[in-house]
């Protein structure tokens, strides 16, 4: 009887152990299947990269211009000419004002070649138009391991914006005063000559 009880106990223990192992194996298979199922619907890195490339600006051979169909990449989707003035000064600002199409084409081309968004492309283009030598030197330095300069947000710290605004208002006021005073002097001189003519003194 004792031997029979021992055998039954051993068989029960073995059965219980096998049952636990079977349950563990089935759980592992279920988890693996679930991960595989989810992975099948997750976009791969290559597909994400291909999608971003397909959305990048492209060169249209018919019109011989860089074009884009993405609203976030079109002109006006990033900062305007005033933002350019704050970031890089008057040279790129006037380029945007008087040659907007040339500026936009340069930005779209940079976006396509560098794979960046429009704001970053505009920041780099503004810096290039302001000082091509310094911009080129910075890019070479970056390729050699130097830090990447954030042209998209250059000179946009609140303190810098305030200082630039005060300086700009002062310059505009000074130039406006010169023009106004010059015009007034010209008017006074003209009036003086007309008065002398009426008096017959000229």
PDB file of C-alpha atoms in Angstrom:
ATOM      1  CA  UNK A   1       0.000   0.000   0.000  1.00  0.00           C
ATOM      2  CA  UNK A   2       2.827   2.390   0.881  1.00  0.00           C
ATOM      3  CA  UNK A   3       4.536   1.588  -2.423  1.00  0.00           C
ATOM      4  CA  UNK A   4       1.325   2.215  -4.344  1.00  0.00           C
ATOM      5  CA  UNK A   5       0.802   5.533  -2.562  1.00  0.00           C
ATOM      6  CA  UNK A   6       4.363   6.596  -3.381  1.00  0.00           C
ATOM      7  CA  UNK A   7       3.880   5.716  -7.049  1.00  0.00           C
ATOM      8  CA  UNK A   8       0.611   7.646  -7.213  1.00  0.00           C
ATOM      9  CA  UNK A   9       2.191  10.643  -5.502  1.00  0.00           C
ATOM     10  CA  UNK A  10       5.115  10.572  -7.943  1.00  0.00           C
ATOM     11  CA  UNK A  11       2.783  10.327 -10.955  1.00  0.00           C
ATOM     12  CA  UNK A  12       0.640  13.179  -9.652  1.00  0.00           C
ATOM     13  CA  UNK A  13       3.701  15.355  -9.099  1.00  0.00           C
ATOM     14  CA  UNK A  14       4.990  14.531 -12.595  1.00  0.00           C
ATOM     15  CA  UNK A  15       1.573  15.248 -14.100  1.00  0.00           C
ATOM     16  CA  UNK A  16       1.345  18.558 -12.251  1.00  0.00           C
ATOM     17  CA  UNK A  17       4.863  19.545 -13.365  1.00  0.00           C
ATOM     18  CA  UNK A  18       4.116  18.626 -16.980  1.00  0.00           C
ATOM     19  CA  UNK A  19       0.881  20.577 -16.806  1.00  0.00           C
ATOM     20  CA  UNK A  20       2.710  23.662 -15.507  1.00  0.00           C
ATOM     21  CA  UNK A  21       5.381  23.322 -18.217  1.00  0.00           C
ATOM     22  CA  UNK A  22       2.708  22.902 -20.890  1.00  0.00           C
ATOM     23  CA  UNK A  23       0.927  26.001 -19.638  1.00  0.00           C
ATOM     24  CA  UNK A  24       4.207  27.966 -19.715  1.00  0.00           C
ATOM     25  CA  UNK A  25       4.960  26.820 -23.252  1.00  0.00           C
ATOM     26  CA  UNK A  26       1.468  27.737 -24.451  1.00  0.00           C
ATOM     27  CA  UNK A  27       1.746  31.165 -22.816  1.00  0.00           C
ATOM     28  CA  UNK A  28       5.099  31.780 -24.510  1.00  0.00           C
ATOM     29  CA  UNK A  29       3.673  30.764 -27.878  1.00  0.00           C
ATOM     30  CA  UNK A  30       0.699  33.100 -27.366  1.00  0.00           C
ATOM     31  CA  UNK A  31       2.927  36.072 -26.439  1.00  0.00           C
ATOM     32  CA  UNK A  32       5.213  35.445 -29.416  1.00  0.00           C
ATOM     33  CA  UNK A  33       2.236  35.224 -31.748  1.00  0.00           C
ATOM     34  CA  UNK A  34       0.805  38.469 -30.333  1.00  0.00           C
ATOM     35  CA  UNK A  35       4.122  40.306 -30.817  1.00  0.00           C
ATOM     36  CA  UNK A  36       4.378  39.027 -34.357  1.00  0.00           C
ATOM     37  CA  UNK A  37       0.813  40.113 -35.092  1.00  0.00           C
ATOM     38  CA  UNK A  38       1.449  43.637 -33.797  1.00  0.00           C
ATOM     39  CA  UNK A  39       4.749  43.883 -35.663  1.00  0.00           C
ATOM     40  CA  UNK A  40       3.017  43.020 -38.894  1.00  0.00           C
ATOM     41  CA  UNK A  41       0.966  46.228 -38.662  1.00  0.00           C
ATOM     42  CA  UNK A  42       3.754  48.494 -37.369  1.00  0.00           C
ATOM     43  CA  UNK A  43       5.496  50.559 -40.095  1.00  0.00           C
ATOM     44  CA  UNK A  44       9.090  49.546 -40.631  1.00  0.00           C
ATOM     45  CA  UNK A  45      11.933  52.067 -40.524  1.00  0.00           C
ATOM     46  CA  UNK A  46      12.508  51.636 -44.239  1.00  0.00           C
ATOM     47  CA  UNK A  47       8.862  52.346 -45.035  1.00  0.00           C
ATOM     48  CA  UNK A  48       8.895  55.467 -42.832  1.00  0.00           C
ATOM     49  CA  UNK A  49      12.081  56.634 -44.533  1.00  0.00           C
ATOM     50  CA  UNK A  50      10.610  55.963 -47.978  1.00  0.00           C
ATOM     51  CA  UNK A  51       7.440  57.862 -47.051  1.00  0.00           C
ATOM     52  CA  UNK A  52       9.398  60.900 -45.868  1.00  0.00           C
ATOM     53  CA  UNK A  53      11.474  60.854 -49.032  1.00  0.00           C
ATOM     54  CA  UNK A  54       8.407  60.569 -51.223  1.00  0.00           C
ATOM     55  CA  UNK A  55       6.917  63.620 -49.466  1.00  0.00           C
ATOM     56  CA  UNK A  56      10.066  65.717 -49.923  1.00  0.00           C
ATOM     57  CA  UNK A  57      10.085  68.547 -52.493  1.00  0.00           C
ATOM     58  CA  UNK A  58      10.900  67.299 -55.976  1.00  0.00           C
ATOM     59  CA  UNK A  59      12.188  68.893 -59.158  1.00  0.00           C
ATOM     60  CA  UNK A  60       9.603  69.227 -61.938  1.00  0.00           C
ATOM     61  CA  UNK A  61      11.357  68.957 -65.293  1.00  0.00           C
ATOM     62  CA  UNK A  62       8.409  70.473 -67.129  1.00  0.00           C
ATOM     63  CA  UNK A  63       8.389  73.755 -65.229  1.00  0.00           C
ATOM     64  CA  UNK A  64      12.062  73.414 -64.228  1.00  0.00           C
ATOM     65  CA  UNK A  65      11.163  74.300 -60.658  1.00  0.00           C
ATOM     66  CA  UNK A  66      11.172  72.638 -57.265  1.00  0.00           C
ATOM     67  CA  UNK A  67       7.618  71.835 -56.172  1.00  0.00           C
ATOM     68  CA  UNK A  68       5.823  70.271 -53.221  1.00  0.00           C
ATOM     69  CA  UNK A  69       2.286  69.108 -52.519  1.00  0.00           C
ATOM     70  CA  UNK A  70       2.646  69.049 -48.744  1.00  0.00           C
ATOM     71  CA  UNK A  71       1.077  72.078 -46.988  1.00  0.00           C
ATOM     72  CA  UNK A  72       3.759  72.011 -44.260  1.00  0.00           C
ATOM     73  CA  UNK A  73       6.439  72.500 -46.921  1.00  0.00           C
ATOM     74  CA  UNK A  74       4.808  75.281 -48.917  1.00  0.00           C
ATOM     75  CA  UNK A  75       5.648  78.973 -48.760  1.00  0.00           C
ATOM     76  CA  UNK A  76       4.026  80.634 -45.774  1.00  0.00           C
ATOM     77  CA  UNK A  77       4.028  77.499 -43.622  1.00  0.00           C
ATOM     78  CA  UNK A  78       7.055  78.721 -41.647  1.00  0.00           C
ATOM     79  CA  UNK A  79       8.148  82.174 -40.420  1.00  0.00           C
ATOM     80  CA  UNK A  80       7.787  85.208 -42.656  1.00  0.00           C
ATOM     81  CA  UNK A  81      10.140  88.002 -43.780  1.00  0.00           C
ATOM     82  CA  UNK A  82      10.118  89.641 -40.344  1.00  0.00           C
ATOM     83  CA  UNK A  83      11.356  86.360 -38.890  1.00  0.00           C
ATOM     84  CA  UNK A  84      14.155  86.407 -41.437  1.00  0.00           C
ATOM     85  CA  UNK A  85      15.015  89.979 -40.436  1.00  0.00           C
ATOM     86  CA  UNK A  86      15.325  88.993 -36.785  1.00  0.00           C
ATOM     87  CA  UNK A  87      17.335  85.846 -37.491  1.00  0.00           C
ATOM     88  CA  UNK A  88      19.804  87.025 -40.111  1.00  0.00           C
ATOM     89  CA  UNK A  89      19.459  90.729 -40.778  1.00  0.00           C
ATOM     90  CA  UNK A  90      18.471  92.925 -43.731  1.00  0.00           C
ATOM     91  CA  UNK A  91      20.222  91.123 -46.629  1.00  0.00           C
ATOM     92  CA  UNK A  92      18.098  87.956 -46.656  1.00  0.00           C
ATOM     93  CA  UNK A  93      15.081  90.060 -45.648  1.00  0.00           C
ATOM     94  CA  UNK A  94      15.296  92.170 -48.803  1.00  0.00           C
ATOM     95  CA  UNK A  95      15.936  89.035 -50.860  1.00  0.00           C
ATOM     96  CA  UNK A  96      12.651  87.609 -49.622  1.00  0.00           C
ATOM     97  CA  UNK A  97      10.854  90.881 -50.338  1.00  0.00           C
ATOM     98  CA  UNK A  98      12.175  91.509 -53.862  1.00  0.00           C
ATOM     99  CA  UNK A  99      12.945  87.935 -55.020  1.00  0.00           C
ATOM    100  CA  UNK A 100      10.418  85.700 -53.236  1.00  0.00           C
ATOM    101  CA  UNK A 101      10.345  83.023 -55.942  1.00  0.00           C
ATOM    102  CA  UNK A 102      14.141  82.680 -56.020  1.00  0.00           C
ATOM    103  CA  UNK A 103      14.202  82.430 -52.239  1.00  0.00           C
ATOM    104  CA  UNK A 104      11.431  79.820 -52.181  1.00  0.00           C
ATOM    105  CA  UNK A 105      13.165  77.706 -54.833  1.00  0.00           C
ATOM    106  CA  UNK A 106      16.405  77.752 -52.857  1.00  0.00           C
ATOM    107  CA  UNK A 107      14.548  76.683 -49.694  1.00  0.00           C
ATOM    108  CA  UNK A 108      12.739  73.811 -51.431  1.00  0.00           C
ATOM    109  CA  UNK A 109      15.994  72.596 -52.991  1.00  0.00           C
ATOM    110  CA  UNK A 110      17.723  72.632 -49.604  1.00  0.00           C
ATOM    111  CA  UNK A 111      14.832  70.693 -48.074  1.00  0.00           C
ATOM    112  CA  UNK A 112      15.051  68.030 -50.778  1.00  0.00           C
ATOM    113  CA  UNK A 113      18.820  67.652 -50.542  1.00  0.00           C
ATOM    114  CA  UNK A 114      19.177  67.817 -46.756  1.00  0.00           C
ATOM    115  CA  UNK A 115      15.928  66.075 -45.813  1.00  0.00           C
ATOM    116  CA  UNK A 116      14.925  68.752 -43.276  1.00  0.00           C
ATOM    117  CA  UNK A 117      11.720  70.689 -42.650  1.00  0.00           C
ATOM    118  CA  UNK A 118      10.983  74.119 -44.076  1.00  0.00           C
ATOM    119  CA  UNK A 119      11.864  76.096 -40.944  1.00  0.00           C
ATOM    120  CA  UNK A 120      15.348  74.583 -40.772  1.00  0.00           C
ATOM    121  CA  UNK A 121      15.840  75.119 -44.503  1.00  0.00           C
ATOM    122  CA  UNK A 122      14.802  78.769 -44.236  1.00  0.00           C
ATOM    123  CA  UNK A 123      17.150  79.304 -41.312  1.00  0.00           C
ATOM    124  CA  UNK A 124      20.065  77.898 -43.277  1.00  0.00           C
ATOM    125  CA  UNK A 125      19.165  79.887 -46.386  1.00  0.00           C
ATOM    126  CA  UNK A 126      18.916  83.109 -44.371  1.00  0.00           C
ATOM    127  CA  UNK A 127      22.339  82.451 -42.839  1.00  0.00           C
ATOM    128  CA  UNK A 128      23.795  81.676 -46.266  1.00  0.00           C
ATOM    129  CA  UNK A 129      22.430  84.884 -47.794  1.00  0.00           C
ATOM    130  CA  UNK A 130      23.750  86.908 -44.861  1.00  0.00           C
ATOM    131  CA  UNK A 131      27.273  85.478 -44.982  1.00  0.00           C
ATOM    132  CA  UNK A 132      28.015  82.580 -47.390  1.00  0.00           C
ATOM    133  CA  UNK A 133      31.592  82.147 -46.147  1.00  0.00           C
ATOM    134  CA  UNK A 134      30.665  81.776 -42.488  1.00  0.00           C
ATOM    135  CA  UNK A 135      27.782  79.458 -43.319  1.00  0.00           C
ATOM    136  CA  UNK A 136      29.987  77.251 -45.501  1.00  0.00           C
ATOM    137  CA  UNK A 137      32.693  77.110 -42.840  1.00  0.00           C
ATOM    138  CA  UNK A 138      30.107  76.076 -40.239  1.00  0.00           C
ATOM    139  CA  UNK A 139      28.817  73.270 -42.453  1.00  0.00           C
ATOM    140  CA  UNK A 140      32.330  71.925 -43.056  1.00  0.00           C
ATOM    141  CA  UNK A 141      32.965  72.051 -39.309  1.00  0.00           C
ATOM    142  CA  UNK A 142      29.753  70.109 -38.662  1.00  0.00           C
ATOM    143  CA  UNK A 143      30.858  67.399 -41.094  1.00  0.00           C
ATOM    144  CA  UNK A 144      34.088  67.126 -39.111  1.00  0.00           C
ATOM    145  CA  UNK A 145      32.269  66.600 -35.835  1.00  0.00           C
ATOM    146  CA  UNK A 146      31.508  70.128 -34.621  1.00  0.00           C
ATOM    147  CA  UNK A 147      28.153  70.999 -33.059  1.00  0.00           C
ATOM    148  CA  UNK A 148      25.208  71.605 -35.387  1.00  0.00           C
ATOM    149  CA  UNK A 149      24.166  75.233 -35.284  1.00  0.00           C
ATOM    150  CA  UNK A 150      20.441  75.851 -34.950  1.00  0.00           C
ATOM    151  CA  UNK A 151      19.903  78.434 -37.685  1.00  0.00           C
ATOM    152  CA  UNK A 152      16.127  77.955 -37.497  1.00  0.00           C
ATOM    153  CA  UNK A 153      16.020  79.609 -34.062  1.00  0.00           C
ATOM    154  CA  UNK A 154      19.070  81.856 -34.301  1.00  0.00           C
ATOM    155  CA  UNK A 155      18.779  85.189 -32.470  1.00  0.00           C
ATOM    156  CA  UNK A 156      15.233  84.395 -31.341  1.00  0.00           C
ATOM    157  CA  UNK A 157      15.809  84.442 -27.591  1.00  0.00           C
ATOM    158  CA  UNK A 158      13.394  86.949 -25.960  1.00  0.00           C
ATOM    159  CA  UNK A 159      16.211  89.243 -24.805  1.00  0.00           C
ATOM    160  CA  UNK A 160      17.804  89.267 -28.247  1.00  0.00           C
ATOM    161  CA  UNK A 161      14.460  89.944 -29.922  1.00  0.00           C
ATOM    162  CA  UNK A 162      13.868  92.938 -27.642  1.00  0.00           C
ATOM    163  CA  UNK A 163      17.352  94.351 -28.298  1.00  0.00           C
ATOM    164  CA  UNK A 164      16.955  93.887 -32.051  1.00  0.00           C
ATOM    165  CA  UNK A 165      13.554  95.571 -31.992  1.00  0.00           C
ATOM    166  CA  UNK A 166      14.864  98.582 -30.065  1.00  0.00           C
ATOM    167  CA  UNK A 167      17.865  98.861 -32.388  1.00  0.00           C
ATOM    168  CA  UNK A 168      15.662  98.576 -35.470  1.00  0.00           C
ATOM    169  CA  UNK A 169      13.223 101.222 -34.271  1.00  0.00           C
ATOM    170  CA  UNK A 170      16.146 103.554 -33.524  1.00  0.00           C
ATOM    171  CA  UNK A 171      17.638 103.089 -36.993  1.00  0.00           C
ATOM    172  CA  UNK A 172      14.280 103.618 -38.715  1.00  0.00           C
ATOM    173  CA  UNK A 173      13.652 106.760 -36.663  1.00  0.00           C
ATOM    174  CA  UNK A 174      17.116 108.141 -37.474  1.00  0.00           C
ATOM    175  CA  UNK A 175      16.776 107.489 -41.205  1.00  0.00           C
ATOM    176  CA  UNK A 176      13.249 108.849 -41.231  1.00  0.00           C
ATOM    177  CA  UNK A 177      14.420 112.024 -39.512  1.00  0.00           C
ATOM    178  CA  UNK A 178      17.177 112.498 -42.094  1.00  0.00           C
ATOM    179  CA  UNK A 179      14.759 112.098 -44.973  1.00  0.00           C
ATOM    180  CA  UNK A 180      12.164 114.370 -43.382  1.00  0.00           C
ATOM    181  CA  UNK A 181      14.656 117.090 -42.496  1.00  0.00           C
ATOM    182  CA  UNK A 182      16.211 116.887 -45.941  1.00  0.00           C
ATOM    183  CA  UNK A 183      12.820 117.282 -47.549  1.00  0.00           C
ATOM    184  CA  UNK A 184      11.975 120.198 -45.276  1.00  0.00           C
ATOM    185  CA  UNK A 185      15.259 121.922 -46.084  1.00  0.00           C
ATOM    186  CA  UNK A 186      14.609 121.439 -49.790  1.00  0.00           C
ATOM    187  CA  UNK A 187      11.159 122.929 -49.410  1.00  0.00           C
ATOM    188  CA  UNK A 188      12.524 125.911 -47.490  1.00  0.00           C
ATOM    189  CA  UNK A 189      15.224 126.501 -50.084  1.00  0.00           C
ATOM    190  CA  UNK A 190      12.679 126.341 -52.882  1.00  0.00           C
ATOM    191  CA  UNK A 191      10.377 128.754 -51.097  1.00  0.00           C
ATOM    192  CA  UNK A 192      13.228 131.168 -50.489  1.00  0.00           C
ATOM    193  CA  UNK A 193      14.184 131.198 -54.184  1.00  0.00           C
ATOM    194  CA  UNK A 194      10.590 131.747 -55.259  1.00  0.00           C
ATOM    195  CA  UNK A 195      10.250 134.629 -52.805  1.00  0.00           C
ATOM    196  CA  UNK A 196      13.441 136.211 -54.136  1.00  0.00           C
ATOM    197  CA  UNK A 197      12.141 135.871 -57.692  1.00  0.00           C
ATOM    198  CA  UNK A 198       8.862 137.540 -56.802  1.00  0.00           C
ATOM    199  CA  UNK A 199      10.744 140.401 -55.227  1.00  0.00           C
ATOM    200  CA  UNK A 200      12.845 140.705 -58.347  1.00  0.00           C
ATOM    201  CA  UNK A 201      16.013 140.051 -56.502  1.00  0.00           C
ATOM    202  CA  UNK A 202      17.025 137.050 -58.579  1.00  0.00           C
TER     203      UNK A 202
END
